[in-house]
PDB file of C-alpha atoms in Angstrom:
ATOM      1  CA  UNK A   1       0.000   0.000   0.000  1.00 96.00           C
ATOM      2  CA  UNK A   2       1.076   3.542  -0.689  1.00 98.00           C
ATOM      3  CA  UNK A   3       0.870   6.295   1.917  1.00 98.00           C
ATOM      4  CA  UNK A   4      -0.756   9.692   1.465  1.00 98.00           C
ATOM      5  CA  UNK A   5      -2.071  12.612   3.472  1.00 98.00           C
ATOM      6  CA  UNK A   6      -5.478  14.197   2.920  1.00 98.00           C
ATOM      7  CA  UNK A   7      -4.855  17.884   2.311  1.00 97.00           C
ATOM      8  CA  UNK A   8      -7.911  18.808   4.402  1.00 96.00           C
ATOM      9  CA  UNK A   9      -5.598  18.085   7.349  1.00 96.00           C
ATOM     10  CA  UNK A  10      -3.436  21.024   6.235  1.00 96.00           C
ATOM     11  CA  UNK A  11      -6.140  23.534   5.329  1.00 93.00           C
ATOM     12  CA  UNK A  12      -4.882  26.018   7.959  1.00 93.00           C
ATOM     13  CA  UNK A  13      -1.348  25.922   6.553  1.00 93.00           C
ATOM     14  CA  UNK A  14      -1.150  29.223   4.676  1.00 88.00           C
ATOM     15  CA  UNK A  15       1.544  28.331   2.170  1.00 94.00           C
ATOM     16  CA  UNK A  16       1.646  27.850  -1.603  1.00 95.00           C
ATOM     17  CA  UNK A  17       0.692  24.336  -2.656  1.00 95.00           C
ATOM     18  CA  UNK A  18       4.196  23.736  -3.970  1.00 95.00           C
ATOM     19  CA  UNK A  19       5.660  24.440  -0.512  1.00 96.00           C
ATOM     20  CA  UNK A  20       3.085  22.215   1.179  1.00 97.00           C
ATOM     21  CA  UNK A  21       3.875  19.384  -1.210  1.00 98.00           C
ATOM     22  CA  UNK A  22       7.589  19.864  -0.572  1.00 97.00           C
ATOM     23  CA  UNK A  23       6.943  19.348   3.137  1.00 97.00           C
ATOM     24  CA  UNK A  24       4.905  16.212   2.435  1.00 98.00           C
ATOM     25  CA  UNK A  25       7.516  14.773   0.100  1.00 98.00           C
ATOM     26  CA  UNK A  26      10.330  15.485   2.561  1.00 98.00           C
ATOM     27  CA  UNK A  27       8.387  13.691   5.304  1.00 98.00           C
ATOM     28  CA  UNK A  28       8.330  10.540   3.173  1.00 97.00           C
ATOM     29  CA  UNK A  29       4.748  10.163   1.974  1.00 98.00           C
ATOM     30  CA  UNK A  30       4.110   8.547  -1.398  1.00 98.00           C
ATOM     31  CA  UNK A  31       1.322  10.945  -2.325  1.00 98.00           C
ATOM     32  CA  UNK A  32      -1.552  13.222  -1.378  1.00 98.00           C
ATOM     33  CA  UNK A  33      -5.304  13.336  -1.626  1.00 98.00           C
ATOM     34  CA  UNK A  34      -6.903  16.616  -2.661  1.00 98.00           C
ATOM     35  CA  UNK A  35      -9.813  18.227  -0.794  1.00 96.00           C
ATOM     36  CA  UNK A  36     -11.234  19.979  -3.855  1.00 93.00           C
ATOM     37  CA  UNK A  37      -9.783  20.337  -7.321  1.00 91.00           C
ATOM     38  CA  UNK A  38      -8.618  23.962  -7.328  1.00 90.00           C
ATOM     39  CA  UNK A  39      -6.330  24.669 -10.293  1.00 95.00           C
ATOM     40  CA  UNK A  40      -5.711  21.170 -11.676  1.00 96.00           C
ATOM     41  CA  UNK A  41      -2.957  22.235 -14.078  1.00 97.00           C
ATOM     42  CA  UNK A  42      -0.936  23.985 -11.391  1.00 96.00           C
ATOM     43  CA  UNK A  43      -1.540  21.125  -8.961  1.00 97.00           C
ATOM     44  CA  UNK A  44      -0.395  18.582 -11.519  1.00 97.00           C
ATOM     45  CA  UNK A  45       2.815  20.516 -12.155  1.00 97.00           C
ATOM     46  CA  UNK A  46       3.478  20.789  -8.425  1.00 97.00           C
ATOM     47  CA  UNK A  47       2.972  17.047  -8.024  1.00 98.00           C
ATOM     48  CA  UNK A  48       5.363  16.337 -10.875  1.00 97.00           C
ATOM     49  CA  UNK A  49       8.018  18.592  -9.354  1.00 97.00           C
ATOM     50  CA  UNK A  50       7.910  16.753  -6.026  1.00 97.00           C
ATOM     51  CA  UNK A  51       7.419  13.257  -7.437  1.00 97.00           C
ATOM     52  CA  UNK A  52       4.332  12.713  -5.296  1.00 98.00           C
ATOM     53  CA  UNK A  53       1.462  10.526  -6.442  1.00 98.00           C
ATOM     54  CA  UNK A  54      -2.236  11.262  -6.071  1.00 98.00           C
ATOM     55  CA  UNK A  55      -4.678   9.060  -4.195  1.00 98.00           C
ATOM     56  CA  UNK A  56      -7.812  10.862  -5.379  1.00 97.00           C
ATOM     57  CA  UNK A  57      -9.740  14.115  -5.213  1.00 98.00           C
ATOM     58  CA  UNK A  58     -12.769  15.088  -3.125  1.00 98.00           C
ATOM     59  CA  UNK A  59     -15.552  16.847  -5.049  1.00 97.00           C
ATOM     60  CA  UNK A  60     -18.802  18.070  -3.515  1.00 97.00           C
ATOM     61  CA  UNK A  61     -22.163  16.720  -4.691  1.00 97.00           C
ATOM     62  CA  UNK A  62     -23.371  20.021  -6.164  1.00 96.00           C
ATOM     63  CA  UNK A  63     -20.297  20.194  -8.405  1.00 95.00           C
ATOM     64  CA  UNK A  64     -20.667  16.579  -9.488  1.00 96.00           C
ATOM     65  CA  UNK A  65     -24.281  17.205 -10.444  1.00 95.00           C
ATOM     66  CA  UNK A  66     -24.069  20.692 -11.937  1.00 93.00           C
ATOM     67  CA  UNK A  67     -20.999  20.366 -14.158  1.00 90.00           C
ATOM     68  CA  UNK A  68     -19.858  16.784 -14.504  1.00 93.00           C
ATOM     69  CA  UNK A  69     -17.949  17.433 -17.724  1.00 94.00           C
ATOM     70  CA  UNK A  70     -15.815  20.111 -16.133  1.00 95.00           C
ATOM     71  CA  UNK A  71     -15.149  17.883 -13.137  1.00 96.00           C
ATOM     72  CA  UNK A  72     -14.160  15.028 -15.438  1.00 96.00           C
ATOM     73  CA  UNK A  73     -11.793  17.246 -17.430  1.00 96.00           C
ATOM     74  CA  UNK A  74     -10.239  18.618 -14.252  1.00 96.00           C
ATOM     75  CA  UNK A  75      -9.784  15.139 -12.786  1.00 97.00           C
ATOM     76  CA  UNK A  76      -8.155  14.050 -16.039  1.00 97.00           C
ATOM     77  CA  UNK A  77      -5.760  16.996 -15.944  1.00 97.00           C
ATOM     78  CA  UNK A  78      -4.933  16.219 -12.336  1.00 96.00           C
ATOM     79  CA  UNK A  79      -4.585  12.534 -13.284  1.00 97.00           C
ATOM     80  CA  UNK A  80      -6.633  11.563 -10.236  1.00 97.00           C
ATOM     81  CA  UNK A  81      -7.345   7.802 -10.163  1.00 97.00           C
ATOM     82  CA  UNK A  82     -10.782   8.412  -8.647  1.00 97.00           C
ATOM     83  CA  UNK A  83     -13.319  11.075  -7.757  1.00 98.00           C
ATOM     84  CA  UNK A  84     -14.488  10.942  -4.157  1.00 98.00           C
ATOM     85  CA  UNK A  85     -17.835  12.183  -2.895  1.00 98.00           C
ATOM     86  CA  UNK A  86     -16.799  13.262   0.616  1.00 98.00           C
ATOM     87  CA  UNK A  87     -20.207  13.242   2.297  1.00 97.00           C
ATOM     88  CA  UNK A  88     -23.978  13.173   1.975  1.00 98.00           C
ATOM     89  CA  UNK A  89     -26.457  14.625   4.460  1.00 97.00           C
ATOM     90  CA  UNK A  90     -28.072  12.535   7.185  1.00 97.00           C
ATOM     91  CA  UNK A  91     -31.352  12.502   5.245  1.00 98.00           C
ATOM     92  CA  UNK A  92     -29.771  10.238   2.641  1.00 98.00           C
ATOM     93  CA  UNK A  93     -29.573   7.438   5.243  1.00 98.00           C
ATOM     94  CA  UNK A  94     -32.724   7.996   7.298  1.00 97.00           C
ATOM     95  CA  UNK A  95     -34.805   5.095   5.948  1.00 97.00           C
ATOM     96  CA  UNK A  96     -34.841   2.136   3.572  1.00 97.00           C
ATOM     97  CA  UNK A  97     -36.365   4.354   0.884  1.00 98.00           C
ATOM     98  CA  UNK A  98     -33.743   7.039   1.464  1.00 98.00           C
ATOM     99  CA  UNK A  99     -30.904   4.537   1.125  1.00 98.00           C
ATOM    100  CA  UNK A 100     -32.468   3.146  -2.040  1.00 98.00           C
ATOM    101  CA  UNK A 101     -32.571   6.665  -3.509  1.00 98.00           C
ATOM    102  CA  UNK A 102     -28.990   7.274  -2.384  1.00 98.00           C
ATOM    103  CA  UNK A 103     -27.831   4.078  -4.043  1.00 98.00           C
ATOM    104  CA  UNK A 104     -29.546   5.129  -7.265  1.00 98.00           C
ATOM    105  CA  UNK A 105     -27.925   8.561  -7.071  1.00 98.00           C
ATOM    106  CA  UNK A 106     -24.443   7.132  -6.577  1.00 98.00           C
ATOM    107  CA  UNK A 107     -24.935   4.644  -9.389  1.00 97.00           C
ATOM    108  CA  UNK A 108     -25.990   7.404 -11.770  1.00 96.00           C
ATOM    109  CA  UNK A 109     -23.081   9.635 -10.774  1.00 96.00           C
ATOM    110  CA  UNK A 110     -20.651   6.777 -11.271  1.00 96.00           C
ATOM    111  CA  UNK A 111     -21.662   6.499 -14.926  1.00 95.00           C
ATOM    112  CA  UNK A 112     -20.943  10.205 -15.516  1.00 93.00           C
ATOM    113  CA  UNK A 113     -17.176   9.932 -15.208  1.00 95.00           C
ATOM    114  CA  UNK A 114     -14.324   8.130 -16.910  1.00 94.00           C
ATOM    115  CA  UNK A 115     -12.835   7.039 -13.580  1.00 96.00           C
ATOM    116  CA  UNK A 116     -14.334   5.424 -10.473  1.00 97.00           C
ATOM    117  CA  UNK A 117     -16.562   7.351  -8.081  1.00 98.00           C
ATOM    118  CA  UNK A 118     -15.910   6.533  -4.425  1.00 98.00           C
ATOM    119  CA  UNK A 119     -18.071   7.379  -1.425  1.00 98.00           C
ATOM    120  CA  UNK A 120     -16.383   8.524   1.793  1.00 98.00           C
ATOM    121  CA  UNK A 121     -18.208   7.735   5.016  1.00 98.00           C
ATOM    122  CA  UNK A 122     -18.455   9.650   8.250  1.00 97.00           C
ATOM    123  CA  UNK A 123     -20.369   8.328  11.267  1.00 97.00           C
ATOM    124  CA  UNK A 124     -23.978   9.167  10.361  1.00 97.00           C
ATOM    125  CA  UNK A 125     -24.194   6.409   7.734  1.00 98.00           C
ATOM    126  CA  UNK A 126     -24.164   3.817  10.526  1.00 98.00           C
ATOM    127  CA  UNK A 127     -27.620   4.513  11.915  1.00 98.00           C
ATOM    128  CA  UNK A 128     -29.600   1.321  12.613  1.00 97.00           C
ATOM    129  CA  UNK A 129     -31.655   0.136   9.657  1.00 97.00           C
ATOM    130  CA  UNK A 130     -33.322  -3.241   9.369  1.00 93.00           C
ATOM    131  CA  UNK A 131     -30.995  -5.969  10.592  1.00 94.00           C
ATOM    132  CA  UNK A 132     -27.916  -3.772  10.215  1.00 97.00           C
ATOM    133  CA  UNK A 133     -27.065  -0.178   9.427  1.00 98.00           C
ATOM    134  CA  UNK A 134     -27.764   2.243   6.603  1.00 98.00           C
ATOM    135  CA  UNK A 135     -24.150   1.761   5.529  1.00 98.00           C
ATOM    136  CA  UNK A 136     -24.693  -1.996   5.250  1.00 98.00           C
ATOM    137  CA  UNK A 137     -27.759  -1.335   3.110  1.00 98.00           C
ATOM    138  CA  UNK A 138     -25.834   1.067   0.889  1.00 98.00           C
ATOM    139  CA  UNK A 139     -23.093  -1.487   0.322  1.00 98.00           C
ATOM    140  CA  UNK A 140     -25.677  -4.120  -0.596  1.00 97.00           C
ATOM    141  CA  UNK A 141     -27.532  -1.828  -3.007  1.00 97.00           C
ATOM    142  CA  UNK A 142     -24.535  -0.432  -4.893  1.00 97.00           C
ATOM    143  CA  UNK A 143     -21.609  -1.633  -6.949  1.00 96.00           C
ATOM    144  CA  UNK A 144     -19.484   1.483  -6.443  1.00 98.00           C
ATOM    145  CA  UNK A 145     -16.258   1.449  -4.455  1.00 98.00           C
ATOM    146  CA  UNK A 146     -15.660   3.200  -1.147  1.00 98.00           C
ATOM    147  CA  UNK A 147     -13.106   5.394   0.522  1.00 98.00           C
ATOM    148  CA  UNK A 148     -13.498   3.935   3.974  1.00 98.00           C
ATOM    149  CA  UNK A 149     -12.836   6.193   6.958  1.00 98.00           C
ATOM    150  CA  UNK A 150     -11.842   3.876   9.776  1.00 98.00           C
ATOM    151  CA  UNK A 151     -11.916   6.579  12.449  1.00 98.00           C
ATOM    152  CA  UNK A 152     -15.475   7.707  11.802  1.00 98.00           C
ATOM    153  CA  UNK A 153     -16.702   4.123  11.549  1.00 98.00           C
ATOM    154  CA  UNK A 154     -15.174   3.342  14.933  1.00 98.00           C
ATOM    155  CA  UNK A 155     -16.704   6.497  16.423  1.00 97.00           C
ATOM    156  CA  UNK A 156     -20.077   5.152  15.270  1.00 97.00           C
ATOM    157  CA  UNK A 157     -19.529   1.982  17.292  1.00 97.00           C
ATOM    158  CA  UNK A 158     -18.487  -0.203  14.365  1.00 98.00           C
ATOM    159  CA  UNK A 159     -15.579  -2.600  13.859  1.00 98.00           C
ATOM    160  CA  UNK A 160     -13.637  -0.880  11.051  1.00 98.00           C
ATOM    161  CA  UNK A 161     -11.451  -3.873  10.269  1.00 98.00           C
ATOM    162  CA  UNK A 162     -14.473  -6.134   9.843  1.00 98.00           C
ATOM    163  CA  UNK A 163     -16.150  -3.613   7.548  1.00 98.00           C
ATOM    164  CA  UNK A 164     -13.024  -3.290   5.412  1.00 98.00           C
ATOM    165  CA  UNK A 165     -12.924  -7.066   5.032  1.00 98.00           C
ATOM    166  CA  UNK A 166     -16.572  -6.971   4.000  1.00 97.00           C
ATOM    167  CA  UNK A 167     -15.657  -4.422   1.316  1.00 98.00           C
ATOM    168  CA  UNK A 168     -12.999  -6.744  -0.103  1.00 97.00           C
ATOM    169  CA  UNK A 169     -12.133  -5.505  -3.587  1.00 96.00           C
ATOM    170  CA  UNK A 170     -14.287  -2.371  -3.180  1.00 98.00           C
ATOM    171  CA  UNK A 171     -12.069  -0.273  -0.935  1.00 98.00           C
ATOM    172  CA  UNK A 172      -9.122   1.133  -2.932  1.00 98.00           C
ATOM    173  CA  UNK A 173      -8.604   3.919  -0.385  1.00 98.00           C
ATOM    174  CA  UNK A 174      -8.726   3.782   3.416  1.00 98.00           C
ATOM    175  CA  UNK A 175      -8.579   6.860   5.632  1.00 98.00           C
ATOM    176  CA  UNK A 176      -6.427   6.024   8.623  1.00 98.00           C
ATOM    177  CA  UNK A 177      -7.693   8.208  11.446  1.00 96.00           C
ATOM    178  CA  UNK A 178      -7.523   7.796  15.197  1.00 97.00           C
ATOM    179  CA  UNK A 179     -10.291   8.897  17.565  1.00 97.00           C
ATOM    180  CA  UNK A 180     -10.689   9.402  21.303  1.00 96.00           C
ATOM    181  CA  UNK A 181     -13.211   7.502  23.402  1.00 95.00           C
ATOM    182  CA  UNK A 182     -15.482  10.509  22.943  1.00 95.00           C
ATOM    183  CA  UNK A 183     -15.294  10.252  19.151  1.00 93.00           C
ATOM    184  CA  UNK A 184     -12.964  13.212  18.578  1.00 93.00           C
ATOM    185  CA  UNK A 185     -10.057  13.050  16.080  1.00 94.00           C
ATOM    186  CA  UNK A 186      -6.633  12.673  17.652  1.00 94.00           C
ATOM    187  CA  UNK A 187      -3.066  11.812  16.638  1.00 93.00           C
ATOM    188  CA  UNK A 188      -2.394   8.301  15.347  1.00 95.00           C
ATOM    189  CA  UNK A 189      -1.706   6.024  18.298  1.00 94.00           C
ATOM    190  CA  UNK A 190      -3.244   8.347  20.881  1.00 95.00           C
ATOM    191  CA  UNK A 191      -6.799   7.102  20.426  1.00 96.00           C
ATOM    192  CA  UNK A 192      -8.832   3.907  20.570  1.00 98.00           C
ATOM    193  CA  UNK A 193      -9.122   2.883  16.898  1.00 98.00           C
ATOM    194  CA  UNK A 194      -7.481  -0.550  16.290  1.00 98.00           C
ATOM    195  CA  UNK A 195      -5.068   0.854  13.713  1.00 98.00           C
ATOM    196  CA  UNK A 196      -2.984  -2.270  13.189  1.00 98.00           C
ATOM    197  CA  UNK A 197      -6.076  -4.369  12.554  1.00 98.00           C
ATOM    198  CA  UNK A 198      -7.334  -1.736  10.112  1.00 98.00           C
ATOM    199  CA  UNK A 199      -4.072  -1.771   8.152  1.00 98.00           C
ATOM    200  CA  UNK A 200      -3.967  -5.569   8.014  1.00 98.00           C
ATOM    201  CA  UNK A 201      -7.593  -5.724   6.839  1.00 98.00           C
ATOM    202  CA  UNK A 202      -6.910  -3.064   4.211  1.00 98.00           C
ATOM    203  CA  UNK A 203      -3.944  -5.003   2.881  1.00 98.00           C
ATOM    204  CA  UNK A 204      -6.046  -8.163   2.642  1.00 98.00           C
ATOM    205  CA  UNK A 205      -8.892  -6.270   0.940  1.00 98.00           C
ATOM    206  CA  UNK A 206      -6.649  -4.957  -1.834  1.00 98.00           C
ATOM    207  CA  UNK A 207      -6.473  -1.343  -0.660  1.00 98.00           C
ATOM    208  CA  UNK A 208      -4.065   0.706  -2.762  1.00 98.00           C
ATOM    209  CA  UNK A 209      -3.796   3.903  -0.726  1.00 98.00           C
ATOM    210  CA  UNK A 210      -3.643   4.371   3.024  1.00 98.00           C
ATOM    211  CA  UNK A 211      -4.447   8.040   3.629  1.00 98.00           C
ATOM    212  CA  UNK A 212      -3.692   9.793   6.909  1.00 98.00           C
ATOM    213  CA  UNK A 213      -6.232  12.395   7.953  1.00 96.00           C
ATOM    214  CA  UNK A 214      -6.632  14.482  11.099  1.00 95.00           C
ATOM    215  CA  UNK A 215      -9.750  16.638  10.985  1.00 92.00           C
ATOM    216  CA  UNK A 216      -8.510  19.233  13.475  1.00 91.00           C
ATOM    217  CA  UNK A 217      -4.765  19.111  14.231  1.00 95.00           C
ATOM    218  CA  UNK A 218      -3.319  21.644  16.673  1.00 92.00           C
ATOM    219  CA  UNK A 219      -0.357  22.239  14.369  1.00 95.00           C
ATOM    220  CA  UNK A 220      -0.651  21.169  10.713  1.00 95.00           C
ATOM    221  CA  UNK A 221       3.129  21.176  10.211  1.00 95.00           C
ATOM    222  CA  UNK A 222       3.594  18.804  13.140  1.00 96.00           C
ATOM    223  CA  UNK A 223       0.703  16.695  11.833  1.00 96.00           C
ATOM    224  CA  UNK A 224       2.568  15.998   8.588  1.00 97.00           C
ATOM    225  CA  UNK A 225       5.441  14.266  10.370  1.00 96.00           C
ATOM    226  CA  UNK A 226       3.252  12.721  13.054  1.00 96.00           C
ATOM    227  CA  UNK A 227       1.052  11.131  10.397  1.00 97.00           C
ATOM    228  CA  UNK A 228       3.808   9.358   8.508  1.00 98.00           C
ATOM    229  CA  UNK A 229       5.520   8.522  11.788  1.00 97.00           C
ATOM    230  CA  UNK A 230       2.369   6.794  12.950  1.00 96.00           C
ATOM    231  CA  UNK A 231       1.805   4.973   9.662  1.00 97.00           C
ATOM    232  CA  UNK A 232       5.262   3.514   9.117  1.00 97.00           C
ATOM    233  CA  UNK A 233       5.341   1.010  11.992  1.00 97.00           C
ATOM    234  CA  UNK A 234       1.855  -0.177  11.083  1.00 97.00           C
ATOM    235  CA  UNK A 235       3.043  -1.064   7.576  1.00 97.00           C
ATOM    236  CA  UNK A 236       6.153  -2.976   8.622  1.00 91.00           C
TER     237      UNK A 236
END
């Protein structure tokens, strides 16, 4: 598996993208994941200069729906392997009918692009539904792949490693995130998420990118090094 950092982690770092990518490359990551497309040409050049790969790009639903051709062209310029829908509102998972509509929506969006569409979970997809959760129902009703966020799944009371194994072959990207007992993001190794089990399950499930993300780091510069420092021993 290759290592990356989700650039949302560094959103408070007020530096040019090229400088941010230099920091990431120097820390030893294999790549990055973009939180929004921005200027795809400039981003692609900056990636080429640092030698970093790209794990994917997050694009909001309204952009996917309103201008899919532009999004596709931008993703092609960026050479992103996938387009990731980072979230859907709680209403999309409130009932069997809602999940059915959500599955239809994701299936339709997936056909709009020349590369895979992934869905990134938070915790609200794991509300009880039938004999399982809304997330279980979504998996059963779709054929799309997922960007599985292990931290948010654990915060919702789920076993992230078991869910990754269930998604075998459908989870090219895993967000490696640690959480406190109270369900707040924290540094890798300081929380209660079974990180080693998550990494082993991801490897078995064919995951290509392991992406570090911290939703609210105290210091984004320190988070860069702390992320890769926490990932390396898990991959040995």
